[in-house]
Amino acid sequence: GSCFIRTDQLDGETDWKLKVAVSCTQRLPALGDLFSINAYVYAQKPQLDIHSFEGTFTREDSDPAVHESLSIENTLWAGTVVASGTVIGVVIYTGKETRSVMNTSNPKNKVGLLDLELNQLTKALFLALVALSVVMVALQGFVGPWYRNLFRFLLLFSYIIPISLRVNLDMGKAAYGWMIMKDDNIPGTVVRTSTIPEELGRLVYLLTDKTGTLTQNEMIFKRLHLGTVSYGTDTMDEIQSHIINSYSQVHFQNSGNSTSSTPSRKPQSSAPKVRKSVSSRIHEAVKAIALCHNVTPVYESRAGVSGETEYAEVDQDFSDENRTYQASSPDEVALVQWTESVGLTLVNRDLTSMQLKTPGGHILTYYILQIFPFTSESKRMGIIVRDESSGEITFYMKGADVAMSTIVQYNDWLEEECGNMAREGLRTLVVAKKSLTEEQYQDFEGRYNQAKLSIHDRNLKVAAVVESLEREMELLCLTGVEDQLQGDVRPTLEMLRNAGIKIWMLTGDKLETATCIAKSSHLVSRNQDIHIFRPVATRGEAHLELNAFRRKHDCALVISGDSLEVCLKYYEHEFVELACQCPAVVCCRCSPTQKAHIVKLLQYHTGKRTCAIGDGGNDVSMIQAADCGIGIEGKEGKQASLAADFSITQFKHIGRLLMVHGRNSYKRSAALGQFVMHRGLIISTMQAVFSSVFYFASVPLYQGFLMVGYATIYTMFPVFSLVLDQDVKPEMALLYPELYKDLTKGRSLSFKTFLIWVLISIYQGGILMYGALLLFESEFVHVVAISFTALILTELLMVALTIRTWHWLMVVAEFLSLGCYVASLAFLNEYFGIGRVSFGAFLDVAFITTVTFLWKVSAITVVSCLPLYILKYLKRKFSPPSYSKLTS
């Protein structure tokens, strides 16, 4: 082993003795520091075996060594400054071994469903490009170097592949993100991804956390139950009067007996039990709640107080109105705030003591002897305190009813009342106490310290010692704390349900509380049946319970995490199939990894898009696993918000985010993507017609600059203005959430709509090219001018045809593009020839201004666009979309 010495204990004069193995001793001279000790020991290696060292350096005339266990209290966190002494440290649980990292999974790269669909269509277009090129070469008769012609045709028709599609879509997504963040109706919303805003319009499953997401995570004390009597918010003044009376009597007695000393009183366990009065029981319960916690009162530091901090602190402790409480759990703060409201105030706390102020203004001091913090395994916390005035030692404990029911003395009301309070939506805690004699405590402390020094199975041994104390405790009271719902949660959930979104609530809370919140939030409608899945542990039990569930129709499901684990182990497919048919599912007692697992199950079995929403670090893995993750900035910090794709400040904002922005993002991207494909297809069709007419010659129809201009300044602004289009007004989308159901079917972008656009492109490309070839007269070069002008006009008119709601920027974009084109006709006339070398012709500006040019262009444009306008009018008249019925 290794031997360590604190360097400040070496005085340079005293001899130190090193005990080696059992009996052999080796005298060491006085040494200056730790490093020379090591050096000396290693220098002695030939005489002594270094591995046989057992024990420590001890001074012969020193006091016996004090042994203390290392625990979380001894931990020096990152950034700690050691004021005095020396520290020998071991770094434990860093990096991948930390709990937060082990609880999270590596986030995946999220790709929107629309992007995947567009990828499929692009592949189809690529196959069309290859097929068209092969057909052209085949019609040529594979003459000469046909493979060279094949590549030339591939290049000529390459506009079929919409290279500008990705750029337009990404710019559109950036615009959608900007619109979401600038929406005054959902302030504080942040878009943290630029790839999946369209996913908000395709969601089928919404998986939500409860605490802090549906609720405010602000706890309010609502109920105190003493077994025979229950106090609610309207009877708290009775408790206050009882507390004032009891403490005034105690103070009167103490002042009367001030001459006598206060010895440690032993609990009268052997005496017959006397039925306590309600007043004394309230007194004991409130005192227990005021003492059994991990809350620290914090005071605002007053300006100008620099010296005499001790007096300033004392002054602050008892007079400052700006007292706030800090604790790891909001439940604890709610309890301490309640004891303050009824007269017993926590005014000061440090590592060894806490002070309470009575209604009369007297200070009661309690020394903290031991504290047993809350853990998720034990589900309870305890504290042993000694009253300064009486010397009484009391062990207080509070925890969940499942943990406390076996610890407290027999009673016939605890389980029933816990169920009643949980059904009201209250979070329950059971409070109990046990009086200890000095001998009992000393015995416990000895065993406890011994257990804490164990090297092997320390946690088990410590838990066993504490459990020896947790027997036959006196049940004091049952507390109920309410976590209020966030604003507008009910109408938001109702809206989402009407929109066809199935909502699953995944929470760590107990079954009754989760069920109650599901009802009160209208996650489960009032007239709907609820099937509570019985706890199952074996395959047979799971099979029976699944059969019972299968017989029920249209009922919500409530299941615990343990039962869920068993069902997924043996009957994964059957369970998911049944659960997906439920209008709502509540999973309680869920771990963070279970939440993520459920998300992945839904994605795998249904193939539908999922959304996860949460507010704490325990929701991060679920948010990252979902197709679309939404984080709420709540009381639990920004961990979920930073890990999510979208961050909102309140749950109610999700309604507008999905119904309005999700709808618009999907519809706009679908229209934009298909229009960009149409833009490439129409010009490739014209090239194909041109090549066919001229004996399948692989000659380009338009010069390079025209092609660049066509994809940018001539058509880009009107096409991109589609990102401002909307089919229904935001108010209408929120009023009729049923419109959202259509989006999940993906009808805005499908192979059907794609084929319609392909047919439109072939029709228009053929009309434009054949029209120009039919109407040109003397000079063939006029074909380029006529066809290209008609093409630009057709594109601008097609944008106008596609738009459903006009925006002033769209009008500006249309006229700006038309103006750019007209200007380029005058300045870039040489580019409108088919090639100066071949034909040696420049476009005569005079020809553009003639009536002949204008009527020919107009005629071709009308023939290419008018039928489509007529078809659109007829379709809207005889088969109108659902939104047009509402807007008319």
Short mmCIF file of N, CA and C in Angstrom, two decimals, residues 365-430:
data_model
loop_
_atom_site.label_atom_id
_atom_site.label_comp_id
_atom_site.label_asym_id
_atom_site.label_seq_id
_atom_site.Cartn_x
_atom_site.Cartn_y
_atom_site.Cartn_z
N THR A 365 -32.77 26.64 18.86
CA THR A 365 -31.59 26.10 18.17
C THR A 365 -31.59 24.58 18.25
N TYR A 366 -31.31 23.95 17.12
CA TYR A 366 -31.22 22.49 17.05
C TYR A 366 -29.89 22.13 16.41
N TYR A 367 -29.15 21.22 17.07
CA TYR A 367 -27.87 20.77 16.53
C TYR A 367 -28.11 19.58 15.60
N ILE A 368 -27.53 19.63 14.42
CA ILE A 368 -27.68 18.54 13.45
C ILE A 368 -26.63 17.49 13.75
N LEU A 369 -27.07 16.32 14.22
CA LEU A 369 -26.12 15.25 14.56
C LEU A 369 -25.81 14.37 13.34
N GLN A 370 -26.84 14.02 12.60
CA GLN A 370 -26.66 13.21 11.38
C GLN A 370 -27.70 13.65 10.35
N ILE A 371 -27.35 13.49 9.10
CA ILE A 371 -28.33 13.75 8.05
C ILE A 371 -28.23 12.64 7.01
N PHE A 372 -29.35 12.11 6.61
CA PHE A 372 -29.39 11.03 5.61
C PHE A 372 -30.11 11.57 4.38
N PRO A 373 -29.36 11.94 3.35
CA PRO A 373 -29.99 12.62 2.20
C PRO A 373 -30.91 11.69 1.41
N PHE A 374 -31.81 12.32 0.66
CA PHE A 374 -32.76 11.60 -0.19
C PHE A 374 -32.02 10.95 -1.36
N THR A 375 -32.36 9.71 -1.65
CA THR A 375 -31.83 9.06 -2.87
C THR A 375 -33.00 8.43 -3.61
N SER A 376 -32.82 8.21 -4.89
CA SER A 376 -33.91 7.62 -5.69
C SER A 376 -34.17 6.18 -5.28
N GLU A 377 -33.16 5.51 -4.66
CA GLU A 377 -33.36 4.13 -4.22
C GLU A 377 -34.15 4.09 -2.91
N SER A 378 -33.74 4.93 -1.94
CA SER A 378 -34.38 4.89 -0.62
C SER A 378 -35.73 5.60 -0.62
N LYS A 379 -35.88 6.62 -1.48
CA LYS A 379 -37.12 7.41 -1.59
C LYS A 379 -37.51 8.07 -0.26
N ARG A 380 -36.52 8.41 0.55
CA ARG A 380 -36.79 9.08 1.83
C ARG A 380 -35.54 9.81 2.30
N MET A 381 -35.71 10.77 3.19
CA MET A 381 -34.56 11.44 3.79
C MET A 381 -34.81 11.58 5.29
N GLY A 382 -33.72 11.55 6.05
CA GLY A 382 -33.85 11.61 7.50
C GLY A 382 -32.84 12.57 8.11
N ILE A 383 -33.11 12.96 9.35
CA ILE A 383 -32.20 13.87 10.06
C ILE A 383 -32.32 13.59 11.56
N ILE A 384 -31.19 13.59 12.24
CA ILE A 384 -31.18 13.44 13.70
C ILE A 384 -30.74 14.77 14.30
N VAL A 385 -31.58 15.35 15.15
CA VAL A 385 -31.27 16.66 15.74
C VAL A 385 -31.32 16.58 17.26
N ARG A 386 -30.57 17.50 17.89
CA ARG A 386 -30.60 17.61 19.36
C ARG A 386 -31.11 19.01 19.71
N ASP A 387 -32.16 19.04 20.53
CA ASP A 387 -32.71 20.32 20.97
C ASP A 387 -31.74 20.95 21.96
N GLU A 388 -31.33 22.20 21.71
CA GLU A 388 -30.35 22.86 22.59
C GLU A 388 -30.91 23.06 23.99
N SER A 389 -32.19 23.41 24.07
CA SER A 389 -32.75 23.75 25.38
C SER A 389 -32.98 22.51 26.24
N SER A 390 -33.56 21.45 25.63
CA SER A 390 -33.91 20.27 26.44
C SER A 390 -32.90 19.14 26.32
N GLY A 391 -32.08 19.17 25.28
CA GLY A 391 -31.13 18.09 25.07
C GLY A 391 -31.73 16.85 24.45
N GLU A 392 -33.01 16.90 24.09
CA GLU A 392 -33.69 15.75 23.48
C GLU A 392 -33.10 15.45 22.10
N ILE A 393 -32.92 14.17 21.83
CA ILE A 393 -32.44 13.75 20.50
C ILE A 393 -33.63 13.14 19.75
N THR A 394 -33.90 13.63 18.57
CA THR A 394 -35.06 13.14 17.80
C THR A 394 -34.61 12.81 16.38
N PHE A 395 -35.11 11.67 15.92
CA PHE A 395 -34.84 11.24 14.54
C PHE A 395 -36.11 11.50 13.73
N TYR A 396 -36.02 12.43 12.76
CA TYR A 396 -37.16 12.74 11.90
C TYR A 396 -36.92 12.13 10.52
N MET A 397 -37.99 11.69 9.91
CA MET A 397 -37.86 11.13 8.57
C MET A 397 -39.10 11.46 7.75
N LYS A 398 -38.88 11.74 6.47
CA LYS A 398 -40.02 11.93 5.56
C LYS A 398 -39.68 11.25 4.24
N GLY A 399 -40.71 10.80 3.53
CA GLY A 399 -40.46 10.12 2.26
C GLY A 399 -41.75 9.69 1.59
N ALA A 400 -41.59 8.96 0.51
CA ALA A 400 -42.74 8.47 -0.25
C ALA A 400 -43.48 7.40 0.55
N ASP A 401 -44.78 7.30 0.31
CA ASP A 401 -45.59 6.35 1.09
C ASP A 401 -45.14 4.91 0.90
N VAL A 402 -44.65 4.57 -0.32
CA VAL A 402 -44.22 3.17 -0.55
C VAL A 402 -43.03 2.81 0.33
N ALA A 403 -42.17 3.81 0.61
CA ALA A 403 -41.00 3.55 1.45
C ALA A 403 -41.35 3.63 2.93
N MET A 404 -42.24 4.55 3.29
CA MET A 404 -42.51 4.83 4.71
C MET A 404 -43.55 3.89 5.32
N SER A 405 -44.39 3.28 4.50
CA SER A 405 -45.48 2.47 5.06
C SER A 405 -44.97 1.30 5.91
N THR A 406 -43.78 0.78 5.59
CA THR A 406 -43.22 -0.34 6.36
C THR A 406 -42.40 0.14 7.55
N ILE A 407 -42.11 1.43 7.60
CA ILE A 407 -41.24 1.96 8.66
C ILE A 407 -42.06 2.45 9.85
N VAL A 408 -43.23 3.07 9.56
CA VAL A 408 -44.02 3.65 10.64
C VAL A 408 -44.84 2.57 11.36
N GLN A 409 -45.33 2.94 12.55
CA GLN A 409 -46.16 2.02 13.33
C GLN A 409 -47.45 1.72 12.58
N TYR A 410 -48.09 0.62 12.97
CA TYR A 410 -49.30 0.20 12.26
C TYR A 410 -50.37 1.30 12.33
N ASN A 411 -51.02 1.53 11.19
CA ASN A 411 -52.14 2.48 11.13
C ASN A 411 -53.07 2.03 10.02
N ASP A 412 -54.29 2.54 10.04
CA ASP A 412 -55.28 2.09 9.07
C ASP A 412 -55.69 3.19 8.09
N TRP A 413 -54.97 4.30 8.06
CA TRP A 413 -55.43 5.42 7.21
C TRP A 413 -54.39 5.88 6.18
N LEU A 414 -53.13 5.52 6.37
CA LEU A 414 -52.06 6.09 5.53
C LEU A 414 -52.26 5.78 4.04
N GLU A 415 -52.43 4.50 3.73
CA GLU A 415 -52.52 4.10 2.32
C GLU A 415 -53.74 4.73 1.64
N GLU A 416 -54.88 4.72 2.37
CA GLU A 416 -56.11 5.26 1.80
C GLU A 416 -55.99 6.76 1.53
N GLU A 417 -55.46 7.49 2.50
CA GLU A 417 -55.36 8.94 2.35
C GLU A 417 -54.33 9.34 1.30
N CYS A 418 -53.25 8.55 1.18
CA CYS A 418 -52.26 8.81 0.12
C CYS A 418 -52.92 8.69 -1.25
N GLY A 419 -53.74 7.66 -1.40
CA GLY A 419 -54.46 7.47 -2.67
C GLY A 419 -55.41 8.62 -2.94
N ASN A 420 -56.14 9.06 -1.91
CA ASN A 420 -57.08 10.17 -2.07
C ASN A 420 -56.38 11.45 -2.50
N MET A 421 -55.25 11.73 -1.84
CA MET A 421 -54.53 12.96 -2.16
C MET A 421 -53.88 12.90 -3.55
N ALA A 422 -53.41 11.70 -3.91
CA ALA A 422 -52.81 11.54 -5.25
C ALA A 422 -53.87 11.74 -6.33
N ARG A 423 -55.10 11.28 -6.04
CA ARG A 423 -56.18 11.45 -7.02
C ARG A 423 -56.56 12.92 -7.18
N GLU A 424 -56.24 13.73 -6.18
CA GLU A 424 -56.46 15.17 -6.30
C GLU A 424 -55.31 15.85 -7.04
N GLY A 425 -54.29 15.07 -7.38
CA GLY A 425 -53.15 15.64 -8.10
C GLY A 425 -52.07 16.18 -7.19
N LEU A 426 -52.08 15.77 -5.91
CA LEU A 426 -51.09 16.27 -4.95
C LEU A 426 -49.91 15.32 -4.85
N ARG A 427 -48.73 15.88 -4.63
CA ARG A 427 -47.53 15.07 -4.38
C ARG A 427 -47.46 14.86 -2.88
N THR A 428 -47.44 13.59 -2.46
CA THR A 428 -47.56 13.28 -1.03
C THR A 428 -46.22 12.94 -0.41
N LEU A 429 -46.07 13.29 0.87
CA LEU A 429 -44.91 12.92 1.67
C LEU A 429 -45.40 12.49 3.05
N VAL A 430 -44.83 11.40 3.55
CA VAL A 430 -45.17 10.89 4.88
C VAL A 430 -44.08 11.34 5.85
#
